[in-house]
Coordinates of C-alpha atoms in Angstrom, one line a residue:
M1 CA 46.1 -353.8 3.2
A2 CA 43.7 -354.9 0.5
F3 CA 46.2 -353.8 -2.1
Q4 CA 48.4 -356.9 -1.6
Q5 CA 46.1 -359.1 -3.7
Y6 CA 46.9 -357.0 -6.9
P7 CA 50.0 -356.8 -9.0
Q8 CA 52.2 -353.8 -8.3
K9 CA 53.4 -351.1 -10.8
L10 CA 56.1 -349.0 -9.1
G11 CA 54.3 -349.6 -5.8
I12 CA 50.9 -348.8 -7.3
P13 CA 48.4 -351.6 -7.7
S14 CA 47.1 -352.1 -11.2
G15 CA 44.7 -354.1 -13.2
S16 CA 41.6 -353.8 -15.4
T17 CA 38.5 -351.8 -14.6
A18 CA 36.8 -355.1 -13.5
N19 CA 39.6 -355.8 -10.9
R20 CA 39.5 -352.5 -9.1
P21 CA 39.7 -352.8 -5.3
T22 CA 36.3 -353.7 -3.9
N23 CA 36.7 -351.9 -0.5
P24 CA 38.9 -348.9 -1.2
V25 CA 39.4 -346.1 1.3
I26 CA 39.9 -342.4 0.6
G27 CA 43.2 -341.7 -1.1
D28 CA 43.7 -345.3 -2.5
T29 CA 45.4 -345.1 -5.9
Y30 CA 44.9 -347.6 -8.7
Y31 CA 46.2 -347.8 -12.3
D32 CA 43.3 -348.8 -14.5
G33 CA 44.8 -350.5 -17.5
T34 CA 41.4 -350.5 -19.3
L35 CA 41.1 -346.7 -19.1
G36 CA 44.9 -346.1 -19.4
F37 CA 45.2 -343.7 -16.5
L38 CA 45.5 -343.5 -12.7
I39 CA 42.4 -343.2 -10.6
I40 CA 42.0 -342.2 -6.9
W41 CA 39.1 -343.2 -4.5
E42 CA 37.7 -340.0 -3.1
G43 CA 35.2 -341.6 -0.9
T44 CA 32.3 -342.1 -3.3
A45 CA 33.9 -342.7 -6.7
W46 CA 37.1 -343.4 -8.5
V47 CA 38.4 -340.1 -9.9
P48 CA 41.0 -339.8 -12.8
C49 CA 44.4 -338.7 -11.7
S50 CA 46.6 -338.2 -14.8
A51 CA 47.8 -335.6 -17.5
P52 CA 46.5 -334.6 -20.9
A53 CA 47.8 -336.5 -23.9
A54 CA 51.2 -335.4 -25.2
Q55 CA 51.9 -333.7 -28.6
P56 CA 51.5 -336.4 -31.4
T57 CA 53.3 -336.7 -34.6
I58 CA 51.4 -337.3 -37.9
T59 CA 51.9 -338.8 -41.3
V60 CA 49.6 -338.1 -44.3
T61 CA 48.9 -340.2 -47.4
D62 CA 46.8 -339.5 -50.4
V63 CA 43.5 -341.5 -50.6
G64 CA 42.9 -340.7 -54.3
T65 CA 41.2 -343.9 -55.4
S66 CA 37.6 -343.4 -56.4
V67 CA 37.6 -339.8 -55.1
A68 CA 35.4 -337.7 -57.2
Y69 CA 36.9 -334.8 -59.0
G70 CA 36.3 -331.5 -57.1
T71 CA 37.2 -333.2 -53.7
V72 CA 40.4 -334.6 -52.4
Q73 CA 41.0 -336.8 -49.3
G74 CA 44.0 -337.1 -47.0
S75 CA 44.5 -340.0 -44.5
V76 CA 46.2 -338.8 -41.3
A77 CA 47.9 -341.3 -39.0
F78 CA 48.8 -340.4 -35.4
T79 CA 51.7 -341.5 -33.2
E80 CA 51.1 -340.6 -29.5
G81 CA 53.7 -338.6 -27.6
A82 CA 55.4 -340.3 -24.7
A83 CA 55.3 -337.4 -22.2
G84 CA 51.6 -337.3 -21.4
G85 CA 48.5 -339.2 -20.7
K86 CA 47.0 -341.8 -22.9
A87 CA 45.0 -340.3 -25.8
T88 CA 41.3 -341.3 -26.0
G89 CA 40.8 -339.6 -29.4
F90 CA 42.3 -337.5 -32.2
T91 CA 41.5 -334.5 -34.4
A92 CA 43.0 -334.1 -38.0
T93 CA 42.8 -330.7 -39.5
Q94 CA 43.4 -329.1 -43.0
G95 CA 42.5 -325.5 -43.1
S96 CA 38.8 -325.2 -42.4
F97 CA 38.3 -329.0 -42.8
S98 CA 38.7 -331.4 -39.9
T99 CA 37.8 -334.9 -38.7
T100 CA 37.6 -336.2 -35.2
G101 CA 37.6 -339.8 -34.1
T102 CA 38.8 -342.3 -31.5
S103 CA 41.0 -344.3 -33.7
S104 CA 43.9 -343.6 -36.1
P105 CA 44.1 -342.9 -39.1
L106 CA 41.5 -340.3 -39.8
V107 CA 40.4 -339.3 -43.3
V108 CA 39.9 -335.6 -44.0
V109 CA 37.5 -334.8 -46.9
I110 CA 38.4 -331.5 -48.6
T111 CA 36.4 -329.6 -51.2
G112 CA 39.0 -328.6 -53.8
N113 CA 41.0 -329.7 -56.8
P114 CA 44.1 -331.9 -56.7
G115 CA 47.3 -330.2 -55.4
S116 CA 49.5 -329.9 -52.3
Y117 CA 47.7 -329.5 -48.9
S118 CA 49.1 -328.9 -45.3
F119 CA 47.8 -330.9 -42.4
T120 CA 48.1 -330.9 -38.6
G121 CA 46.4 -332.7 -35.7
T122 CA 45.9 -333.1 -31.9
A123 CA 45.3 -335.9 -29.4
Y124 CA 43.0 -335.6 -26.4
N125 CA 41.9 -337.4 -23.3
G126 CA 39.8 -336.7 -20.2
F127 CA 42.4 -334.2 -19.0
G128 CA 42.7 -332.0 -22.0
T129 CA 43.9 -331.7 -25.6
S130 CA 47.5 -332.0 -26.7
P131 CA 49.5 -329.3 -28.5
A132 CA 49.1 -329.5 -32.3
A133 CA 51.4 -331.7 -34.2
V134 CA 54.0 -330.3 -36.6
S135 CA 52.3 -329.7 -39.9
V136 CA 52.9 -332.1 -42.8
S137 CA 52.3 -331.3 -46.6
Q138 CA 51.0 -333.9 -49.0
T139 CA 49.9 -333.9 -52.7
L140 CA 46.3 -335.1 -53.0
T141 CA 44.7 -336.5 -56.2
S142 CA 41.3 -337.7 -57.5
V143 CA 39.7 -339.3 -60.5
P144 CA 39.8 -337.1 -63.7
Q145 CA 37.5 -334.3 -64.4
A146 CA 34.7 -335.3 -66.7
P147 CA 35.4 -334.5 -70.4
T148 CA 33.4 -331.9 -72.3
I149 CA 31.4 -333.6 -75.0
G150 CA 31.9 -332.5 -78.6
T151 CA 30.2 -333.7 -81.7
A152 CA 29.0 -337.1 -82.8
T153 CA 29.2 -337.6 -86.5
Q154 CA 28.3 -340.6 -88.6
D155 CA 31.4 -342.3 -89.9
S156 CA 29.7 -345.2 -91.7
P157 CA 26.2 -346.8 -91.8
T158 CA 27.2 -348.7 -88.6
S159 CA 29.7 -346.4 -86.9
V160 CA 29.9 -342.9 -85.4
T161 CA 32.9 -340.8 -84.5
V162 CA 32.6 -338.8 -81.2
T163 CA 34.9 -335.9 -80.2
W164 CA 35.4 -334.3 -76.8
T165 CA 37.6 -331.8 -75.0
A166 CA 39.7 -333.3 -72.2
G167 CA 39.2 -332.1 -68.6
A168 CA 41.7 -331.9 -65.8
T169 CA 43.7 -335.1 -65.1
G170 CA 42.9 -335.3 -61.4
G171 CA 46.6 -335.1 -60.6
K172 CA 47.5 -338.4 -62.3
T173 CA 48.1 -339.2 -65.9
V174 CA 44.9 -340.0 -67.9
T175 CA 45.3 -343.5 -69.3
G176 CA 42.3 -343.6 -71.5
Y177 CA 38.8 -342.5 -72.5
T178 CA 35.7 -344.6 -72.9
V179 CA 32.8 -343.6 -75.2
T180 CA 29.4 -345.2 -74.5
S181 CA 26.3 -345.2 -76.6
S182 CA 22.7 -344.8 -75.6
P183 CA 20.9 -347.0 -76.3
G184 CA 22.9 -350.2 -76.3
S185 CA 25.8 -349.3 -74.1
I186 CA 28.2 -350.0 -77.0
T187 CA 31.7 -348.7 -76.1
A188 CA 34.9 -347.6 -77.7
T189 CA 38.1 -347.0 -75.8
V190 CA 41.2 -345.1 -76.7
T191 CA 44.4 -344.5 -74.7
S192 CA 44.9 -341.0 -75.9
G193 CA 43.5 -338.3 -78.2
T194 CA 40.1 -336.6 -78.2
S195 CA 38.0 -338.7 -80.5
A196 CA 37.0 -342.3 -80.9
T197 CA 34.8 -344.3 -83.4
V198 CA 32.1 -346.5 -82.0
T199 CA 31.4 -349.4 -84.3
G200 CA 28.7 -352.1 -84.3
L201 CA 25.8 -349.7 -84.2
T202 CA 22.5 -350.4 -85.9
S203 CA 21.7 -348.5 -89.0
G204 CA 18.6 -346.4 -88.6
T205 CA 18.8 -346.2 -84.8
A206 CA 19.2 -342.8 -83.1
Y207 CA 22.1 -342.6 -80.6
T208 CA 23.6 -340.2 -78.2
F209 CA 27.1 -340.7 -76.6
T210 CA 28.9 -339.9 -73.3
V211 CA 32.6 -340.0 -72.5
R212 CA 34.5 -340.9 -69.3
A213 CA 38.2 -340.4 -68.6
T214 CA 40.3 -342.8 -66.6
N215 CA 43.5 -342.5 -64.5
A216 CA 45.1 -344.7 -61.8
N217 CA 42.4 -343.6 -59.3
G218 CA 39.5 -344.6 -61.4
N219 CA 36.9 -343.3 -63.9
S220 CA 35.6 -339.7 -64.1
A221 CA 32.0 -338.9 -64.1
A222 CA 30.4 -339.2 -67.5
S223 CA 30.2 -336.2 -69.8
S224 CA 26.9 -334.7 -70.8
A225 CA 25.2 -336.5 -73.7
S226 CA 26.2 -335.7 -77.3
N227 CA 23.9 -334.6 -80.0
S228 CA 21.7 -337.3 -81.4
V229 CA 22.9 -339.0 -84.6
T230 CA 21.3 -341.8 -86.7
P231 CA 23.9 -343.7 -88.7
A232 CA 22.5 -344.8 -92.0
Y233 CA 23.6 -346.0 -95.4
P234 CA 24.4 -343.3 -98.0
V235 CA 21.8 -342.4 -100.5
I236 CA 22.8 -341.0 -103.9
T237 CA 20.5 -339.5 -106.5
G238 CA 21.0 -338.4 -110.1
G239 CA 22.4 -340.0 -113.3
T240 CA 21.4 -343.3 -114.9
L241 CA 21.8 -346.4 -112.6
T242 CA 23.0 -349.8 -113.9
S243 CA 24.7 -352.6 -112.0
D244 CA 26.5 -355.9 -112.2
A245 CA 27.0 -358.6 -109.5
T246 CA 29.3 -356.5 -107.4
Y247 CA 28.9 -352.8 -108.3
Y248 CA 26.4 -350.1 -109.0
Y249 CA 27.3 -347.7 -111.9
R250 CA 25.8 -344.2 -112.1
A251 CA 26.4 -342.6 -115.5
F252 CA 26.1 -338.8 -116.1
T253 CA 25.7 -337.9 -119.8
T254 CA 25.1 -334.2 -119.2
T255 CA 26.4 -331.8 -116.6
T256 CA 24.4 -332.5 -113.5
T257 CA 24.2 -331.5 -109.8
F258 CA 23.5 -334.5 -107.7
S259 CA 23.3 -335.2 -104.0
V260 CA 24.7 -337.6 -101.4
S261 CA 22.8 -337.9 -98.1
N262 CA 23.1 -339.7 -94.8
A263 CA 26.8 -340.6 -95.1
A264 CA 29.8 -340.2 -97.3
L265 CA 30.1 -342.6 -100.2
T266 CA 33.3 -344.0 -101.5
A267 CA 33.3 -344.4 -105.2
D268 CA 35.6 -344.9 -108.2
V269 CA 35.3 -342.0 -110.7
L270 CA 35.9 -342.2 -114.5
C271 CA 35.8 -339.0 -116.5
I272 CA 35.9 -338.9 -120.3
A273 CA 36.2 -335.5 -122.0
G274 CA 34.5 -334.3 -125.2
G275 CA 36.0 -335.2 -128.5
A276 CA 37.0 -332.5 -131.0
G277 CA 35.4 -331.5 -134.3
G278 CA 37.0 -332.4 -137.6
G279 CA 38.5 -329.7 -139.8
S280 CA 37.3 -328.7 -143.3
D281 CA 39.1 -327.5 -146.4
N282 CA 37.4 -326.0 -149.5
Y283 CA 40.0 -326.8 -152.2
F284 CA 40.0 -330.2 -153.8
D285 CA 43.7 -330.6 -153.4
R286 CA 43.8 -330.0 -149.7
Q287 CA 42.9 -332.4 -147.0
S288 CA 41.7 -331.6 -143.5
G289 CA 42.4 -333.5 -140.3
G290 CA 40.1 -335.5 -138.1
G291 CA 39.3 -334.4 -134.5
G292 CA 41.2 -335.8 -131.6
A293 CA 39.4 -337.9 -128.9
G294 CA 38.8 -336.4 -125.5
G295 CA 41.2 -337.4 -122.7
A296 CA 40.2 -339.7 -119.9
I297 CA 41.2 -339.8 -116.2
Y298 CA 40.4 -342.2 -113.4
F299 CA 40.2 -341.8 -109.6
A300 CA 39.9 -344.8 -107.2
N301 CA 38.2 -344.6 -103.8
Y302 CA 37.1 -341.0 -104.0
S303 CA 35.0 -339.8 -101.0
L304 CA 31.8 -338.2 -102.0
T305 CA 30.9 -336.3 -98.8
T306 CA 27.3 -335.6 -97.9
G307 CA 25.7 -332.7 -99.8
S308 CA 25.7 -331.5 -103.4
H309 CA 28.2 -332.5 -106.1
T310 CA 28.6 -331.4 -109.7
S311 CA 29.4 -333.8 -112.5
T312 CA 30.6 -331.7 -115.5
V313 CA 30.3 -333.5 -118.8
G314 CA 32.4 -332.1 -121.6
G315 CA 30.8 -331.2 -124.9
G316 CA 32.0 -332.3 -128.3
G317 CA 33.9 -329.7 -130.3
G318 CA 32.1 -328.0 -133.2
P319 CA 33.0 -328.9 -136.8
G320 CA 35.0 -327.0 -139.3
L321 CA 32.7 -325.2 -141.6
G322 CA 33.3 -325.9 -145.3
G323 CA 32.5 -323.6 -148.2
T324 CA 32.8 -323.9 -152.0
S325 CA 35.8 -324.4 -154.2
T326 CA 35.8 -320.6 -154.9
S327 CA 35.6 -319.4 -151.3
S328 CA 38.2 -319.3 -148.6
A329 CA 36.2 -321.1 -146.0
D330 CA 38.9 -323.4 -144.6
S331 CA 38.0 -324.0 -141.0
Q332 CA 39.7 -325.8 -138.2
G333 CA 37.6 -328.1 -135.9
K334 CA 36.9 -326.9 -132.4
D335 CA 38.4 -328.4 -129.3
G336 CA 36.3 -330.6 -127.1
T337 CA 35.6 -329.4 -123.5
D338 CA 36.7 -330.9 -120.2
S339 CA 34.9 -333.5 -118.1
Y340 CA 35.4 -333.6 -114.3
L341 CA 33.7 -334.2 -110.9
D342 CA 33.7 -331.5 -108.3
S343 CA 37.3 -330.0 -108.1
L344 CA 39.1 -333.2 -109.2
T345 CA 41.6 -332.9 -112.0
H346 CA 40.0 -332.5 -115.4
A347 CA 39.9 -335.0 -118.2
K348 CA 40.9 -332.6 -121.1
G349 CA 39.0 -332.1 -124.3
G350 CA 40.4 -333.3 -127.6
G351 CA 42.2 -331.1 -130.0
G352 CA 40.4 -329.8 -133.1
G353 CA 41.2 -331.3 -136.6
G354 CA 43.4 -329.1 -138.8
C355 CA 42.7 -327.3 -142.0
H356 CA 45.0 -325.8 -144.7
T357 CA 44.8 -322.3 -143.4
G358 CA 44.0 -323.1 -139.7
T359 CA 46.4 -322.5 -136.9
G360 CA 47.0 -325.7 -135.0
A361 CA 45.5 -329.1 -135.5
G362 CA 45.6 -330.7 -132.0
S363 CA 45.6 -327.2 -130.5
G364 CA 44.1 -328.6 -127.4
A365 CA 47.7 -329.5 -126.4
T366 CA 48.7 -325.9 -126.6
T367 CA 45.7 -324.1 -125.4
G368 CA 45.0 -325.6 -122.0
N369 CA 44.0 -329.1 -122.9
P370 CA 47.2 -331.1 -122.6
G371 CA 45.4 -334.2 -121.6
G372 CA 43.3 -334.4 -124.8
C373 CA 44.2 -336.2 -128.0
G374 CA 45.7 -334.3 -130.9
G375 CA 43.7 -333.5 -133.9
G376 CA 44.8 -334.7 -137.3
G377 CA 47.0 -332.4 -139.4
S378 CA 46.1 -331.4 -142.9
G379 CA 48.2 -331.3 -146.1
Y380 CA 48.3 -331.2 -149.9
D381 CA 47.9 -334.2 -152.0
S382 CA 51.7 -333.9 -152.5
G383 CA 52.1 -334.9 -148.9
V384 CA 53.4 -331.5 -147.7
S385 CA 52.2 -331.1 -144.1
T386 CA 51.0 -327.7 -142.9
Q387 CA 49.5 -328.5 -139.5
T388 CA 50.8 -330.8 -136.8
G389 CA 48.8 -332.8 -134.2
T390 CA 50.3 -332.1 -130.8
G391 CA 48.3 -334.0 -128.1
A392 CA 50.2 -334.7 -124.9
T393 CA 50.6 -338.1 -123.4
A394 CA 48.7 -337.4 -120.2
S395 CA 45.4 -339.2 -119.8
Y396 CA 46.2 -341.4 -122.8
G397 CA 46.4 -338.4 -125.1
F398 CA 48.1 -339.0 -128.4
A399 CA 48.9 -336.7 -131.3
G400 CA 47.6 -337.0 -134.8
S401 CA 50.2 -337.8 -137.4
P402 CA 51.9 -334.6 -138.6
T403 CA 52.8 -335.5 -142.2
G404 CA 51.2 -336.3 -145.5
S405 CA 47.6 -335.8 -146.6
G406 CA 44.6 -335.4 -144.3
K407 CA 45.3 -337.1 -141.0
G408 CA 43.2 -339.0 -138.6
G409 CA 42.8 -337.5 -135.1
G410 CA 44.5 -339.2 -132.2
G411 CA 42.6 -341.8 -130.3
L412 CA 42.9 -342.5 -126.6
G413 CA 45.1 -345.5 -127.3
Q414 CA 46.8 -344.8 -130.6
V415 CA 48.3 -342.0 -132.7
G416 CA 46.2 -340.9 -135.7
Q417 CA 47.3 -342.3 -139.0
D418 CA 47.2 -341.2 -142.6
R419 CA 43.4 -340.5 -143.1
V420 CA 42.6 -343.0 -140.2
G421 CA 41.6 -342.0 -136.7
G422 CA 43.5 -343.5 -133.8
D423 CA 41.9 -346.3 -131.8
G424 CA 40.5 -346.0 -128.4
T425 CA 42.5 -347.5 -125.5
S426 CA 42.2 -351.0 -124.1
A427 CA 42.9 -349.5 -120.7
F428 CA 39.1 -349.3 -120.3
S429 CA 39.0 -353.1 -119.8
S430 CA 41.1 -352.6 -116.6
W431 CA 39.4 -349.4 -115.7
W432 CA 35.7 -349.9 -116.5
V433 CA 32.8 -348.5 -118.4
T434 CA 29.3 -349.9 -118.3
A435 CA 27.0 -351.4 -120.9
G436 CA 25.3 -348.6 -122.9
Y437 CA 28.1 -346.2 -122.2
G438 CA 31.2 -347.3 -123.9
V439 CA 31.0 -351.1 -124.1
N440 CA 28.5 -353.2 -126.1
S441 CA 27.0 -356.5 -125.1
G442 CA 29.9 -358.4 -126.6
G443 CA 32.4 -356.6 -124.5
T444 CA 33.8 -354.4 -127.2
Y445 CA 35.0 -351.0 -126.0
Y446 CA 34.3 -348.0 -128.2
I447 CA 35.4 -345.0 -126.1
G448 CA 37.8 -342.4 -127.4
G449 CA 38.4 -343.1 -131.0
G450 CA 40.0 -340.4 -133.3
G451 CA 38.1 -338.8 -136.2
T452 CA 39.0 -339.7 -139.8
G453 CA 41.0 -337.5 -142.1
W454 CA 39.8 -336.5 -145.5
N455 CA 39.8 -338.1 -148.1
T456 CA 38.6 -341.6 -148.4
G457 CA 39.4 -342.0 -144.7
Q458 CA 38.0 -344.0 -141.9
G459 CA 37.5 -343.5 -138.2
A460 CA 38.9 -345.7 -135.4
S461 CA 38.8 -349.4 -136.2
T462 CA 36.2 -351.7 -134.8
A463 CA 38.9 -354.0 -133.4
G464 CA 40.7 -351.1 -131.6
G465 CA 37.7 -349.6 -129.9
K466 CA 35.3 -348.2 -132.5
G467 CA 34.3 -344.6 -131.8
G468 CA 36.0 -342.2 -134.2
G469 CA 34.0 -339.8 -136.3
G470 CA 33.2 -341.1 -139.8
Q471 CA 34.4 -339.4 -143.0
C472 CA 32.2 -336.5 -144.0
G473 CA 31.9 -335.0 -147.5
A474 CA 32.9 -336.0 -151.0
N475 CA 35.1 -338.9 -151.9
G476 CA 34.9 -340.7 -148.6
S477 CA 33.2 -343.6 -146.9
G478 CA 34.3 -343.4 -143.3
S479 CA 33.4 -345.8 -140.5
G480 CA 33.0 -345.3 -136.8
G481 CA 30.7 -343.0 -135.0
S482 CA 27.7 -342.1 -137.1
T483 CA 28.8 -343.5 -140.4
G484 CA 28.3 -341.0 -143.2
S485 CA 27.8 -338.0 -141.0
G486 CA 31.2 -338.0 -139.5
T487 CA 30.0 -337.1 -136.1
G488 CA 31.6 -338.7 -133.1
A489 CA 29.3 -340.9 -131.1
T490 CA 27.6 -339.3 -128.2
N491 CA 29.1 -339.9 -124.7
T492 CA 32.1 -341.6 -126.1
G493 CA 34.5 -338.6 -126.3
S494 CA 35.2 -339.6 -129.9
G495 CA 36.6 -337.1 -132.5
G496 CA 34.6 -335.9 -135.5
G497 CA 35.6 -336.7 -139.1
A498 CA 37.1 -334.2 -141.5
S499 CA 35.4 -332.7 -144.6
H500 CA 35.9 -331.2 -148.0
M501 CA 33.8 -328.3 -149.0
A502 CA 31.2 -329.1 -146.5
T503 CA 30.6 -329.0 -142.7
A504 CA 32.8 -331.5 -140.9
G505 CA 31.8 -333.8 -138.1
S506 CA 31.4 -332.7 -134.6
G507 CA 33.1 -334.4 -131.7
G508 CA 31.2 -336.7 -129.4
S509 CA 30.3 -335.5 -126.0
G510 CA 32.0 -336.9 -122.9
L511 CA 30.9 -339.0 -119.9
V512 CA 31.3 -339.2 -116.1
I513 CA 30.6 -342.5 -114.4
L514 CA 30.7 -343.4 -110.7
R515 CA 31.2 -347.0 -109.5
Y516 CA 30.6 -348.1 -106.0
L517 CA 30.1 -351.4 -104.1
K518 CA 26.5 -352.6 -103.7
T519 CA 27.3 -353.3 -100.1
A520 CA 28.1 -349.6 -99.5
V521 CA 24.4 -348.6 -99.9
V522 CA 22.7 -351.6 -98.4

């Protein structure tokens, strides 16, 4: 027979399709290794003679990588069963989703969010389809869901902080978020949280921002664009502007509302409260006390947010009002009022100077102004004290001296003395004031001197920081402030001088100064 020229498989000739017998007769059988099944010659053609593919087994793995959120993908691998014909193709199925192909594995694309999914599959050949494989469950993942954009807010003239709300993780831990600007594609990346600051932006350029989340599978789609924001340097208005090589100084000599726009401004703040008025006595043998200086307080690196701000400048306290030697017009000096910025702690007004029948030289210390300097006490020529200066030590507040004849008011740096106002503090050389507002061209500070006590008294010394109110009235030749009038110098927080049978000196008004780097507003 012609079969003898071919290899035998259990008595059945076999070979490739190309090596089929060339002169077969009806009933000849041949195993076609190319097709993978038996064929029989029925007279005109070779007809398959085999069984459907056997039930396969399957394994499923998560595709995950680069799979967009909202879809998942499972890769189904087939192992053919041994008790059937050779499979020529496979179908993988998950619910209503399926994929058919001639090779294994097959990837099934499913519309849905990450989670656990159950799969099955079948094999087929020219004789039919196998029974379904036993189902297999697998957790499927994707890239994260796109974040929901929040607000873009200027953080500095060249940076913007962007916020967002995190979306779903895609079934794997989110390892970071990337914010991207438009224009410029400038990025900022954080590993956690829901905000990031993008730096290196160009002042004056309008930007929007998008955010992407990242997990082990890849990056999410970008969020929608943020609001548009144009980072710019802060602009501040109000007050009187001066400068040196490094800083701008903005002085407020009266209570003022001013504005900051574009961005927050970091500034140092110095507040000096109003000085108190001097006391007045109407009898020649009684001496009144000088007014205490206003307190001072300093804040470093205060953030002036955008919008309106109020600089409150304390007024000088009114004077004691003298009468004649036959009237009972003894009058204590009035306390100075506070200086402060916004809701910051107040610099407290000085305490009013005492008088013989008054009720509290330095009363600022006991009536809500513990940071101010005490007013001078008054007394008889005999040295008997009837009023005591009681300024607290906060904000460089010092009391006037409590004994003897008319006493000087406390200065910011020194207790008032017998008929001499206390000096201003040298702390202003390590804090700062600016030319025209507390320091002269020679560098002498004259903030916060105490007022003189009557009689023949003098205000704070030139060497110690001139600024106390001068002696006012008979028998005196005071110095400091406006010499002869006894009034504390304007915008120095200095105390007013005491008087005898005349109106005493008023305290000097306070001052608020801002200092900020020139580079902060360039």
